[in-house]
Coordinates of C-alpha atoms in Angstrom, one line a residue:
Chain Q
M149 CA 26.2 45.9 -85.6
T150 CA 29.0 43.9 -84.1
F151 CA 30.8 44.3 -80.8
K152 CA 34.0 42.7 -79.6
F153 CA 34.2 42.0 -75.9
D154 CA 37.4 41.8 -73.9
N155 CA 36.3 40.9 -70.4
V156 CA 33.0 39.0 -70.5
Y157 CA 32.8 35.4 -69.2
I158 CA 30.2 32.8 -68.4
K159 CA 30.3 32.5 -64.7
D160 CA 27.3 30.3 -63.9
I161 CA 24.4 28.5 -65.6
D162 CA 21.2 27.1 -64.3
I163 CA 18.7 25.0 -66.3
V164 CA 15.3 23.4 -65.5
V165 CA 13.5 21.4 -68.2
G166 CA 10.4 19.4 -68.9
Q167 CA 10.0 15.7 -69.6
N168 CA 10.6 15.7 -73.4
E169 CA 13.9 17.5 -73.0
K170 CA 15.0 15.2 -70.2
K171 CA 14.2 12.2 -72.4
G172 CA 16.1 13.7 -75.3
P173 CA 19.8 13.0 -76.3
L174 CA 21.1 15.8 -73.9
G175 CA 18.9 14.6 -71.0
S176 CA 21.9 13.6 -68.9
Y177 CA 23.1 17.3 -68.8
F178 CA 19.8 18.4 -67.2
K179 CA 19.8 17.7 -63.5
N180 CA 16.6 19.6 -62.8
S181 CA 13.4 18.5 -64.6
Y182 CA 9.7 18.0 -64.0
Q183 CA 7.7 14.9 -65.0
D184 CA 4.5 16.6 -66.1
F185 CA 3.7 20.0 -67.7
Y186 CA 2.2 21.6 -64.6
F187 CA 5.2 21.6 -62.3
E188 CA 2.9 21.6 -59.3
E189 CA 1.1 24.7 -60.5
K190 CA -2.5 25.1 -61.7
T191 CA -1.8 26.4 -65.2
W192 CA 0.9 26.1 -67.9
E193 CA 1.7 29.8 -67.7
Q194 CA 2.3 29.5 -64.0
A195 CA 4.4 26.4 -64.7
E196 CA 6.6 28.4 -67.1
S197 CA 6.9 31.2 -64.6
K198 CA 7.9 28.7 -61.9
I199 CA 10.9 27.3 -63.8
A200 CA 12.0 30.9 -64.8
F201 CA 11.7 31.7 -61.0
E202 CA 13.8 28.6 -60.2
T203 CA 16.7 29.2 -62.5
I204 CA 16.9 32.9 -61.5
R205 CA 16.6 32.0 -57.8
N206 CA 19.3 29.3 -58.1
L207 CA 21.7 31.8 -59.8
L208 CA 21.0 34.5 -57.2
N209 CA 21.7 32.1 -54.4
R210 CA 25.1 31.4 -55.8
N211 CA 26.1 34.8 -57.2
Q212 CA 26.1 38.5 -56.5
V213 CA 24.1 39.9 -59.4
D214 CA 23.5 43.5 -60.5
L215 CA 20.8 43.1 -63.2
L216 CA 18.3 40.7 -64.7
I217 CA 17.7 40.8 -68.4
G218 CA 15.1 38.3 -69.7
G219 CA 12.1 37.4 -71.8
D220 CA 9.9 34.6 -73.0
L221 CA 7.2 33.8 -75.6
L222 CA 4.1 34.5 -73.5
N223 CA 2.2 37.7 -74.3
Q224 CA 3.6 40.6 -72.3
L225 CA 6.5 38.4 -71.2
T226 CA 4.7 37.3 -68.1
A227 CA 6.7 34.2 -67.4
T228 CA 9.8 36.3 -66.8
S229 CA 8.1 39.3 -65.2
F230 CA 6.1 37.2 -62.8
A231 CA 9.4 35.4 -61.9
A232 CA 11.2 38.7 -61.4
R233 CA 8.7 40.0 -58.9
N234 CA 10.0 37.6 -56.4
F235 CA 13.5 39.2 -56.3
K236 CA 14.6 42.7 -55.5
I237 CA 16.7 43.1 -58.7
P238 CA 16.7 45.6 -61.5
F239 CA 14.9 44.1 -64.5
L240 CA 14.8 44.7 -68.2
G241 CA 12.3 42.8 -70.3
I242 CA 13.4 42.0 -73.9
Y243 CA 11.7 40.3 -76.8
N244 CA 12.9 39.1 -80.1
A245 CA 11.0 35.7 -80.1
C246 CA 13.5 32.8 -80.2
A247 CA 16.3 35.2 -80.8
T248 CA 15.8 36.7 -77.3
S249 CA 18.6 34.8 -75.6
N250 CA 21.3 36.3 -77.8
E251 CA 19.7 39.7 -77.6
G252 CA 20.1 39.4 -73.8
I253 CA 23.7 38.1 -74.1
V254 CA 24.8 40.9 -76.3
L255 CA 23.2 43.6 -74.1
A256 CA 24.6 42.0 -70.9
S257 CA 28.1 41.6 -72.5
S258 CA 28.1 45.2 -73.6
F259 CA 27.2 46.4 -70.1
I260 CA 29.9 44.2 -68.5
D261 CA 32.6 44.9 -71.0
K262 CA 32.0 48.6 -70.5
K263 CA 32.0 48.2 -66.7
L264 CA 28.4 49.3 -66.2
A265 CA 27.8 46.1 -64.3
N266 CA 29.9 43.2 -62.9
N267 CA 27.4 40.3 -63.0
I268 CA 24.2 40.1 -65.1
I269 CA 21.7 37.2 -65.3
V270 CA 20.2 36.6 -68.8
N271 CA 17.2 34.3 -68.4
V272 CA 14.9 32.9 -71.1
S273 CA 12.1 30.4 -70.9
S274 CA 9.5 28.6 -73.0
H275 CA 6.8 26.1 -72.3
N276 CA 5.4 23.8 -75.0
N277 CA 1.8 23.7 -73.9
A278 CA 1.6 27.4 -72.9
A279 CA 3.0 28.3 -76.4
E280 CA 0.8 25.9 -78.2
K281 CA -2.3 27.3 -76.4
Q282 CA -1.3 30.9 -77.1
F283 CA -0.1 30.6 -80.7
R284 CA -2.0 27.7 -82.2
Y285 CA -5.0 25.7 -81.0
P286 CA -6.1 24.4 -77.7
V287 CA -3.7 21.5 -77.0
E288 CA -6.6 19.2 -76.2
Y289 CA -7.7 19.3 -79.9
G290 CA -4.7 17.2 -80.8
G291 CA -4.9 18.6 -84.3
P292 CA -2.4 17.2 -86.8
K293 CA 0.3 19.5 -88.0
P294 CA 2.6 19.6 -91.1
Q295 CA 5.9 17.8 -90.7
L296 CA 7.9 21.0 -91.3
T297 CA 6.7 22.7 -88.1
T298 CA 8.8 22.7 -84.9
F299 CA 8.0 21.8 -81.3
T300 CA 8.5 24.5 -78.6
V301 CA 10.8 23.3 -75.9
T302 CA 9.9 23.4 -72.2
G303 CA 12.6 24.8 -70.1
S304 CA 14.2 27.8 -68.5
V305 CA 17.9 28.7 -68.9
G306 CA 19.7 31.3 -66.9
V307 CA 23.2 32.4 -67.5
V308 CA 25.4 34.7 -65.3
L309 CA 27.7 36.8 -67.4
S310 CA 30.6 38.3 -65.5
N311 CA 33.9 40.2 -65.7
E312 CA 35.3 37.5 -63.5
K313 CA 37.5 35.2 -65.5
S314 CA 36.2 31.7 -66.3
K315 CA 36.9 29.0 -68.9
I316 CA 34.3 30.4 -71.4
K317 CA 34.4 33.8 -72.9
V318 CA 31.8 35.8 -74.8
E319 CA 34.1 37.1 -77.4
S320 CA 31.8 39.1 -79.7
G321 CA 28.2 39.7 -80.6
T322 CA 26.2 40.8 -83.6
I323 CA 22.8 42.5 -83.4
G324 CA 20.7 41.5 -86.5
K325 CA 18.3 43.3 -88.7
V326 CA 14.7 42.4 -89.4
V327 CA 14.1 40.6 -92.7
D328 CA 10.9 39.4 -94.4
Y329 CA 10.9 37.0 -97.3
G330 CA 7.1 37.1 -97.7
I331 CA 6.2 33.8 -96.0
K332 CA 2.7 33.7 -94.4
D333 CA 2.6 30.2 -93.1
A334 CA 3.2 30.2 -89.3
Y335 CA 4.2 26.5 -89.5
E336 CA 7.1 27.3 -91.8
M337 CA 9.3 28.8 -89.1
G338 CA 12.5 27.3 -90.6
A339 CA 12.0 29.0 -93.9
V340 CA 10.9 32.2 -92.3
M341 CA 14.0 32.5 -90.1
A342 CA 16.8 31.0 -92.4
P343 CA 17.3 34.3 -94.3
A344 CA 17.7 36.3 -91.1
C345 CA 20.2 33.7 -89.8
A346 CA 22.2 33.8 -93.1
Q347 CA 22.3 37.6 -93.1
T348 CA 23.5 37.8 -89.5
I349 CA 26.2 35.2 -90.0
Y350 CA 27.4 37.2 -93.1
E351 CA 27.4 40.5 -91.3
H352 CA 29.2 39.0 -88.3
L353 CA 32.0 37.6 -90.4
K354 CA 32.3 40.7 -92.5
S355 CA 32.5 43.1 -89.7
L356 CA 35.2 41.1 -87.9
N357 CA 36.9 40.2 -91.2
R358 CA 36.6 36.5 -90.5
T359 CA 35.8 33.5 -92.7
I360 CA 33.4 30.8 -91.6
D361 CA 36.2 28.4 -90.8
Y362 CA 37.3 30.7 -88.0
Y363 CA 34.7 28.8 -86.0
D364 CA 34.9 25.1 -85.0
L365 CA 31.2 25.0 -85.0
V366 CA 28.3 27.2 -86.2
L367 CA 25.0 26.7 -84.5
S368 CA 21.6 28.1 -85.5
G369 CA 19.0 28.5 -82.9
D370 CA 15.9 26.6 -83.9
L371 CA 15.5 26.2 -87.7
G372 CA 14.7 22.5 -87.4
E373 CA 15.6 19.9 -90.0
V374 CA 13.7 21.7 -92.7
G375 CA 15.1 25.2 -92.0
K376 CA 18.6 23.8 -91.6
K377 CA 18.7 22.6 -95.2
I378 CA 17.2 25.9 -96.4
L379 CA 19.9 27.8 -94.5
K380 CA 22.7 25.8 -96.0
E381 CA 21.5 26.3 -99.5
F382 CA 20.5 30.0 -99.0
I383 CA 23.7 31.1 -97.4
K384 CA 25.8 29.4 -100.1
K385 CA 23.7 31.0 -102.9
E386 CA 23.3 34.4 -101.3
Y387 CA 26.6 35.0 -99.6
N388 CA 28.8 32.2 -100.9
I389 CA 29.4 30.8 -97.4
N390 CA 29.9 27.0 -97.1
L391 CA 28.5 25.9 -93.8
K392 CA 30.4 22.7 -93.0
N393 CA 30.9 22.5 -89.3
Y394 CA 27.3 23.4 -88.7
N395 CA 24.3 22.2 -86.8
D396 CA 20.9 23.5 -85.6
C397 CA 20.0 23.4 -81.9
G398 CA 16.5 22.5 -82.8
T399 CA 17.7 19.2 -84.3
M400 CA 20.0 18.4 -81.3
I401 CA 17.7 18.8 -78.3
Y402 CA 15.4 16.0 -79.3
N403 CA 15.7 12.6 -80.8
I404 CA 13.7 13.6 -83.9
R405 CA 13.1 10.1 -85.1
K406 CA 11.7 8.8 -81.8
Q407 CA 10.1 11.8 -80.2
S408 CA 7.1 13.3 -81.9
V409 CA 8.6 16.7 -82.5
Y410 CA 8.1 17.2 -86.3
S411 CA 11.1 19.1 -87.7
G412 CA 12.8 19.6 -84.2
G413 CA 12.8 21.9 -81.2
S414 CA 12.1 25.7 -81.1
G415 CA 11.4 28.4 -78.6
P416 CA 13.5 31.0 -76.8
A417 CA 15.0 28.3 -74.5
C418 CA 15.8 25.9 -77.4
A419 CA 19.3 27.1 -78.4
P420 CA 20.3 28.0 -74.8
L421 CA 19.3 24.4 -73.6
V422 CA 21.8 23.0 -76.1
V423 CA 24.5 25.7 -75.9
Y424 CA 24.7 26.1 -72.1
S425 CA 24.8 22.4 -71.4
Y426 CA 26.4 20.1 -74.0
I427 CA 28.3 22.8 -76.0
I428 CA 29.8 24.5 -73.0
D429 CA 30.8 21.1 -71.7
E430 CA 32.5 20.2 -75.0
M431 CA 34.3 23.5 -74.9
K432 CA 35.5 22.9 -71.3
K433 CA 36.7 19.5 -72.4
G434 CA 38.7 21.1 -75.2
N435 CA 36.7 19.5 -78.0
L436 CA 35.5 22.8 -79.3
K437 CA 37.4 26.1 -79.1
R438 CA 35.3 28.7 -81.0
V439 CA 31.6 28.4 -81.4
L440 CA 29.3 30.9 -83.2
V441 CA 25.7 30.7 -81.9
V442 CA 23.0 32.4 -84.0
T443 CA 19.6 32.5 -82.4
T444 CA 16.7 33.1 -84.7
G445 CA 13.3 34.6 -84.0
A446 CA 10.0 34.9 -86.0
L447 CA 8.3 38.2 -85.1
H448 CA 4.6 37.5 -85.8
S449 CA 1.6 37.2 -83.5
T450 CA -1.6 35.3 -83.9
T451 CA -3.2 38.6 -84.9
T452 CA -0.8 39.3 -87.7
V453 CA -1.1 35.7 -89.0
N454 CA -4.9 35.9 -88.9
Q455 CA -4.6 39.2 -90.8
K456 CA -2.7 37.5 -93.5
E457 CA 0.5 39.4 -92.9
T458 CA 3.9 37.9 -93.9
I459 CA 6.2 37.0 -91.1
P460 CA 9.3 39.0 -90.3
S461 CA 12.3 37.5 -88.6
I462 CA 15.6 38.4 -86.9
A463 CA 18.8 36.7 -85.8
H464 CA 21.4 37.7 -83.3
A465 CA 24.9 36.1 -83.1
I466 CA 27.3 35.5 -80.2
S467 CA 30.8 34.1 -80.4
L468 CA 31.9 31.8 -77.5
E469 CA 35.5 31.0 -77.0
V470 CA 37.6 28.9 -74.6
A471 CA 39.5 31.5 -72.6
M472 CA 43.3 31.5 -72.7
Chain F
M193 CA 20.7 50.4 -60.7
T194 CA 21.6 54.0 -61.7
F195 CA 24.0 55.2 -64.4
K196 CA 25.3 58.7 -64.9
F197 CA 25.8 59.7 -68.5
D198 CA 28.4 62.3 -69.7
N199 CA 27.8 62.5 -73.4
V200 CA 24.3 61.6 -74.3
Y201 CA 22.0 64.1 -76.0
I202 CA 18.6 64.2 -77.6
K203 CA 19.4 64.9 -81.2
D204 CA 16.0 64.5 -82.9
I205 CA 12.4 63.7 -82.2
D206 CA 9.5 62.5 -84.4
I207 CA 5.9 62.1 -83.3
V208 CA 2.7 61.0 -85.0
V209 CA -0.6 61.0 -83.0
G210 CA -4.3 60.1 -83.3
Q211 CA -7.3 62.5 -83.1
N212 CA -7.7 62.5 -79.3
E213 CA -4.2 63.5 -78.7
K214 CA -4.3 66.2 -81.4
K215 CA -7.5 67.6 -79.7
G216 CA -5.9 67.6 -76.3
P217 CA -4.1 70.5 -74.6
L218 CA -0.7 69.6 -76.2
G219 CA -2.3 69.3 -79.7
S220 CA -0.4 72.3 -81.1
Y221 CA 2.9 70.4 -80.5
F222 CA 1.8 67.5 -82.7
K223 CA 2.3 68.4 -86.4
N224 CA 1.6 64.9 -87.7
S225 CA -1.8 63.3 -86.9
Y226 CA -4.5 61.2 -88.3
Q227 CA -8.2 61.9 -88.2
D228 CA -9.5 58.3 -87.8
F229 CA -8.1 55.2 -86.1
Y230 CA -7.2 53.3 -89.2
F231 CA -4.7 55.7 -90.7
E232 CA -5.6 54.4 -94.2
E233 CA -4.9 50.8 -93.1
K234 CA -7.3 47.9 -92.8
T235 CA -6.8 47.1 -89.1
W236 CA -5.9 48.9 -86.0
E237 CA -2.8 46.8 -85.6
Q238 CA -1.6 47.8 -89.0
A239 CA -2.4 51.4 -88.2
E240 CA -0.2 51.3 -85.1
S241 CA 2.6 49.7 -87.1
K242 CA 2.1 52.4 -89.7
I243 CA 2.8 55.3 -87.3
A244 CA 5.7 53.4 -85.8
F245 CA 7.0 53.1 -89.3
E246 CA 6.5 56.8 -90.0
T247 CA 8.4 58.1 -87.0
I248 CA 11.3 55.7 -87.6
R249 CA 11.4 56.5 -91.3
N250 CA 11.3 60.3 -90.6
L251 CA 14.2 60.0 -88.1
L252 CA 16.2 57.8 -90.5
N253 CA 15.7 60.3 -93.3
R254 CA 17.2 63.0 -91.1
N255 CA 19.9 61.1 -89.2
Q256 CA 22.6 58.5 -89.6
V257 CA 21.5 55.9 -87.1
D258 CA 23.4 52.7 -85.8
L259 CA 20.6 50.9 -83.9
L260 CA 16.9 50.8 -83.3
I261 CA 15.6 49.9 -79.9
G262 CA 11.8 49.8 -79.5
G263 CA 8.6 48.2 -78.3
D264 CA 4.9 48.5 -78.0
L265 CA 1.9 47.0 -76.2
L266 CA 0.8 44.5 -78.9
N267 CA 1.4 40.9 -78.3
Q268 CA 4.9 39.9 -79.5
L269 CA 5.6 43.7 -80.1
T270 CA 4.4 43.4 -83.7
A271 CA 3.8 47.2 -84.2
T272 CA 7.5 47.8 -83.8
S273 CA 8.8 44.6 -85.5
F274 CA 6.6 45.1 -88.5
A275 CA 7.8 48.7 -88.8
A276 CA 11.4 47.6 -88.4
R277 CA 11.2 45.2 -91.3
N278 CA 11.1 48.1 -93.7
F279 CA 14.6 49.3 -92.7
K280 CA 18.0 47.7 -92.9
I281 CA 18.9 48.6 -89.3
P282 CA 19.9 46.5 -86.3
F283 CA 17.0 46.0 -84.0
L284 CA 16.4 45.1 -80.4
G285 CA 12.9 44.6 -79.1
I286 CA 12.2 45.6 -75.5
Y287 CA 9.1 45.3 -73.3
N288 CA 8.3 46.6 -69.9
A289 CA 4.7 47.8 -70.8
C290 CA 4.3 51.5 -70.3
A291 CA 7.8 51.7 -68.8
T292 CA 9.3 50.6 -72.2
S293 CA 10.3 54.1 -73.3
N294 CA 12.7 54.7 -70.4
E295 CA 14.0 51.2 -70.7
G296 CA 15.0 52.1 -74.2
I297 CA 16.4 55.5 -73.2
V298 CA 18.6 53.9 -70.5
L299 CA 19.9 51.2 -72.8
A300 CA 20.6 53.6 -75.7
S301 CA 22.2 56.1 -73.4
S302 CA 24.5 53.4 -71.9
F303 CA 25.5 52.3 -75.4
I304 CA 26.2 55.9 -76.5
D305 CA 28.0 57.0 -73.4
K306 CA 30.3 54.0 -73.6
K307 CA 30.9 54.7 -77.3
L308 CA 29.3 51.5 -78.5
A309 CA 27.2 53.6 -80.9
N310 CA 26.9 57.2 -82.0
N311 CA 23.2 57.5 -82.7
I312 CA 20.3 55.3 -81.6
I313 CA 16.6 55.5 -82.2
V314 CA 14.3 54.6 -79.3
N315 CA 10.8 54.2 -80.6
V316 CA 7.6 53.3 -78.7
S317 CA 4.0 53.3 -79.8
S318 CA 0.5 52.5 -78.6
H319 CA -3.0 52.6 -80.2
N320 CA -6.1 52.9 -78.2
N321 CA -8.4 50.6 -80.2
A322 CA -5.7 47.9 -80.8
A323 CA -4.9 47.9 -77.0
E324 CA -8.6 47.9 -76.0
K325 CA -9.3 45.0 -78.4
Q326 CA -6.3 43.0 -77.1
F327 CA -6.5 43.7 -73.4
R328 CA -10.2 44.3 -72.7
Y329 CA -13.3 43.8 -74.7
P330 CA -14.2 44.3 -78.4
V331 CA -14.3 48.1 -78.8
E332 CA -17.8 47.8 -80.4
Y333 CA -19.3 46.6 -77.2
G334 CA -18.9 50.1 -75.8
G335 CA -19.0 48.6 -72.3
P336 CA -18.8 51.1 -69.4
K337 CA -15.7 51.2 -67.3
P338 CA -14.8 52.4 -63.8
Q339 CA -13.7 56.0 -63.6
L340 CA -10.3 55.0 -62.2
T341 CA -9.2 53.3 -65.4
T342 CA -7.0 55.0 -68.0
F343 CA -7.2 55.5 -71.7
T344 CA -4.4 54.2 -73.9
V345 CA -3.0 56.9 -76.1
T346 CA -2.7 56.6 -79.8
G347 CA 0.7 57.7 -81.0
S348 CA 4.2 56.8 -82.0
V349 CA 7.3 58.6 -80.6
G350 CA 10.8 58.2 -81.8
V351 CA 13.8 59.8 -80.3
V352 CA 17.4 59.9 -81.6
L353 CA 19.9 59.8 -78.8
S354 CA 23.4 60.9 -79.8
N355 CA 26.9 61.8 -78.6
E356 CA 26.5 64.9 -80.7
K357 CA 25.9 67.9 -78.4
S358 CA 22.4 69.4 -78.3
K359 CA 20.4 71.5 -75.9
I360 CA 19.0 68.6 -74.0
K361 CA 21.1 66.0 -72.2
V362 CA 20.1 62.6 -70.8
E363 CA 22.0 63.0 -67.6
S364 CA 21.3 59.8 -65.8
G365 CA 19.0 56.8 -65.7
T366 CA 17.7 54.3 -63.1
I367 CA 16.6 50.7 -64.0
G368 CA 13.7 49.7 -61.6
K369 CA 12.8 46.5 -59.9
V370 CA 9.5 44.6 -60.2
V371 CA 7.1 45.1 -57.3
D372 CA 3.7 43.6 -56.6
Y373 CA 1.3 45.0 -54.0
G374 CA -1.3 42.3 -54.6
I375 CA -3.8 44.2 -56.7
K376 CA -5.8 42.0 -59.2
D377 CA -8.0 44.6 -60.9
A378 CA -6.7 45.4 -64.3
Y379 CA -8.6 48.7 -64.3
E380 CA -6.6 50.0 -61.3
M381 CA -3.4 50.7 -63.1
G382 CA -2.6 53.8 -61.1
A383 CA -2.7 51.9 -57.8
V384 CA -0.8 49.0 -59.3
M385 CA 2.1 51.1 -60.6
A386 CA 2.4 53.9 -58.0
P387 CA 4.6 51.7 -55.6
A388 CA 7.0 50.9 -58.4
C389 CA 7.2 54.5 -59.3
A390 CA 7.9 55.5 -55.7
Q391 CA 10.6 52.9 -55.3
T392 CA 12.4 53.9 -58.5
I393 CA 12.3 57.6 -57.5
Y394 CA 13.7 56.7 -54.1
E395 CA 16.5 54.5 -55.5
H396 CA 17.3 57.1 -58.1
L397 CA 17.7 59.9 -55.5
K398 CA 19.6 57.7 -53.1
S399 CA 22.1 56.3 -55.5
L400 CA 22.9 59.8 -56.8
N401 CA 22.8 61.3 -53.3
R402 CA 20.2 63.8 -54.3
T403 CA 17.0 65.2 -52.7
I404 CA 13.8 65.6 -54.7
D405 CA 14.2 69.4 -55.0
Y406 CA 17.2 68.7 -57.3
Y407 CA 14.6 68.5 -60.0
D408 CA 12.5 71.4 -61.2
L409 CA 9.8 68.9 -62.2
V410 CA 9.2 65.2 -61.5
L411 CA 6.9 63.4 -64.0
S412 CA 5.4 60.0 -63.7
G413 CA 4.4 58.1 -66.8
D414 CA 0.8 57.3 -66.8
L415 CA -0.7 56.9 -63.3
G416 CA -3.7 59.1 -64.1
E417 CA -5.5 61.3 -61.7
V418 CA -6.2 58.4 -59.3
G419 CA -2.7 57.0 -59.3
K420 CA -1.2 60.4 -59.0
K421 CA -2.8 60.9 -55.6
I422 CA -1.8 57.4 -54.5
L423 CA 1.8 58.1 -55.5
K424 CA 2.0 61.4 -53.5
E425 CA 0.6 59.7 -50.4
F426 CA 2.6 56.5 -50.8
I427 CA 6.0 58.1 -51.4
K428 CA 5.5 60.4 -48.4
K429 CA 4.6 57.6 -46.1
E430 CA 7.0 55.0 -47.4
Y431 CA 10.1 57.1 -48.3
N432 CA 9.4 60.5 -46.6
I433 CA 9.6 62.2 -50.0
N434 CA 7.4 65.3 -50.6
L435 CA 6.5 65.5 -54.2
K436 CA 5.8 69.2 -54.8
N437 CA 6.9 70.1 -58.4
Y438 CA 5.2 67.0 -59.7
N439 CA 2.8 66.0 -62.4
D440 CA 1.7 62.9 -64.2
C441 CA 1.9 62.7 -68.0
G442 CA -1.4 60.8 -68.1
T443 CA -3.2 63.8 -66.7
M444 CA -1.4 66.2 -69.1
I445 CA -2.0 64.6 -72.5
Y446 CA -5.8 65.0 -72.4
N447 CA -8.3 67.5 -71.2
I448 CA -9.7 65.1 -68.7
R449 CA -12.8 67.1 -67.9
K450 CA -13.8 67.4 -71.6
Q451 CA -12.4 64.3 -73.2
S452 CA -13.9 60.9 -72.2
V453 CA -10.6 59.5 -70.9
Y454 CA -11.5 58.4 -67.4
S455 CA -8.6 59.0 -65.1
G456 CA -6.2 60.1 -67.9
G457 CA -3.9 58.7 -70.6
S458 CA -1.7 55.6 -70.5
G459 CA 0.3 53.4 -72.8
P460 CA 4.0 53.2 -73.8
A461 CA 3.6 56.4 -75.9
C462 CA 1.9 58.4 -73.2
A463 CA 4.8 59.8 -71.2
P464 CA 7.0 60.3 -74.4
L465 CA 4.2 62.2 -76.1
V466 CA 4.2 64.7 -73.2
V467 CA 8.0 64.7 -72.5
Y468 CA 9.3 64.9 -76.1
S469 CA 7.0 67.7 -77.1
Y470 CA 5.9 70.2 -74.4
I471 CA 8.5 69.3 -71.7
I472 CA 11.5 69.5 -74.1
D473 CA 10.1 72.8 -75.5
E474 CA 9.8 74.2 -71.9
M475 CA 13.4 73.1 -71.3
K476 CA 14.6 74.7 -74.5
K477 CA 12.8 77.9 -73.5
G478 CA 14.6 77.9 -70.2
N479 CA 11.5 77.3 -68.1
L480 CA 12.7 74.0 -66.8
K481 CA 16.3 72.9 -66.3
R482 CA 16.2 69.5 -64.7
V483 CA 13.4 67.0 -65.1
L484 CA 13.0 63.5 -63.8
V485 CA 10.8 61.3 -65.9
V486 CA 9.6 58.0 -64.4
T487 CA 7.7 55.7 -66.8
T488 CA 5.6 53.1 -65.1
G489 CA 4.5 49.7 -66.5
A490 CA 2.0 47.1 -65.4
L491 CA 3.4 43.6 -66.3
H492 CA 0.2 41.6 -66.6
S493 CA -1.5 39.9 -69.6
T494 CA -5.1 39.0 -70.2
T495 CA -4.2 35.4 -69.3
T496 CA -2.7 36.3 -66.0
V497 CA -5.7 38.5 -65.1
N498 CA -8.1 35.8 -66.1
Q499 CA -6.1 33.4 -63.9
K500 CA -6.7 35.7 -60.9
E501 CA -3.0 36.6 -60.6
T502 CA -2.0 39.9 -58.9
I503 CA -0.4 42.5 -61.2
P504 CA 3.4 43.2 -61.0
S505 CA 4.7 46.6 -62.0
I506 CA 8.0 48.3 -62.8
A507 CA 9.3 51.8 -63.3
H508 CA 12.4 53.2 -64.9
A509 CA 13.7 56.8 -64.5
I510 CA 15.7 59.2 -66.6
S511 CA 17.0 62.6 -65.8
L512 CA 16.9 65.2 -68.5
E513 CA 18.9 68.4 -68.2
V514 CA 19.4 71.5 -70.2
A515 CA 23.0 71.2 -71.4
M516 CA 25.5 73.8 -70.4

């Protein structure tokens, strides 16, 4: 399901990250960061909620906003809800795992394009330790993991979408469908999500009657090095699409060779950390004109994995363009 | 944030319930029900996903649908996502706890009213045992609970909203704000959610320049008997609103005196089970013309409760009218 938007622009961005993201190749783009994982709070969950609070607060201080749409990886989306309770602003909680950010952008863009709102914040966050604790093992175990797994980013990213003209436009968006290729291993996120990513790219191009070279760059959300290879092969074989000017945000947020992040970054904040810093900057500089961002989410829980269920996934796409 | 809708109608409804709901006072409205809590599946989580699957499937069999919006109480919304993987339909996962259904109705109505879609399914589910297991204690413990707690309903409710005229119209919707009155006891859901409910009713009326007697009936989602009393007192004191033609869906879905359900029903499916069966029927019969439904959600997780955090809540309102 694809929408074209005529009057939706990125008005403001606010980002807070943890130490690993600050030390990564895009570190210079992140002005606000914390040195440890607690951010002066007592727990990792409170820490995540704190940075979600900070990005939302900073955007509200600089903008008149009608609505907050947001989500995170924590059970019951508490990072976002607990941040939202500090502000008197209408709130909609959304969840499609690491595809959440584009779910929010498509919803917000639809509302703005149809004049239901003037300015909407979309905020997503994730926290490595809080996610590890919830989804895997106690972090203190230090258990080794397979190299194909990914590393949840620590960060909060808020974006104000607006009908007020700016340099960057949200030109269109595609809502994806749930796919399930029968994978049960929760470490194989790249393989789980690559088919959903491929399907959404295909449907986006088809519904807008475009070929892949319409875009200067195609970015997947957080497939990592392993999933990136799978996507390229899969989308060629299944849909005959040659991904040339393509990269994966999970492979861009860290220096994979030097930082111990396995196959790369992941989490709802992973793609937004890359897109709303470096990519937007490149677009403003004129180095990129049209960028397709496809965020990818794995829709399992620890319960479903323990019950030996296969893992469904979904991907949503947005097209960002330098405004004329 | 309130929207008025001109062309949004309820086109179709599908409901599957468990045994307690079938045995309740509205049982005759529920054609499809299961006798046990497993629904021929191995686990309660799979059982919940099965009924979510069934209501969505039944609606898709009878309707052309553009988009599925839905959510549930399970961590990472797996009941809904796992149901959605069976259908090739665009999917948006949403979560505002027991306020989720109206979140979906407002989103879907906005999309339909602005011609972004013709038909959208909003589906919500909950399952008593799956919720108890996740949020409280192993069900087998049989631990006693305070009388003010509520009992999560078992059921799945799917609604098709459409631009096609029908007898029942979604006339307007209000997106609520997160409030937190400092309650830490996860059994006191009524008290936690009543202030959010009051605030949303107040903002709904104010933004549409209406008084409460505009509505033949005001329904809160799942405050239960205890929360219902709190709401009536609180909304009088805080906003000078006299709730006269008012009831709470949590007190209507069960026979509270005979069924062991404490203060009443709760869960994302609670209000929809009452509204999209009995209430819609009363509207079709001409006994009710305008109904305001306010679903209420508590936004905590087991982690935040264990960390001694207070519990934020939210409420979203929709106005249903008999179409002219």
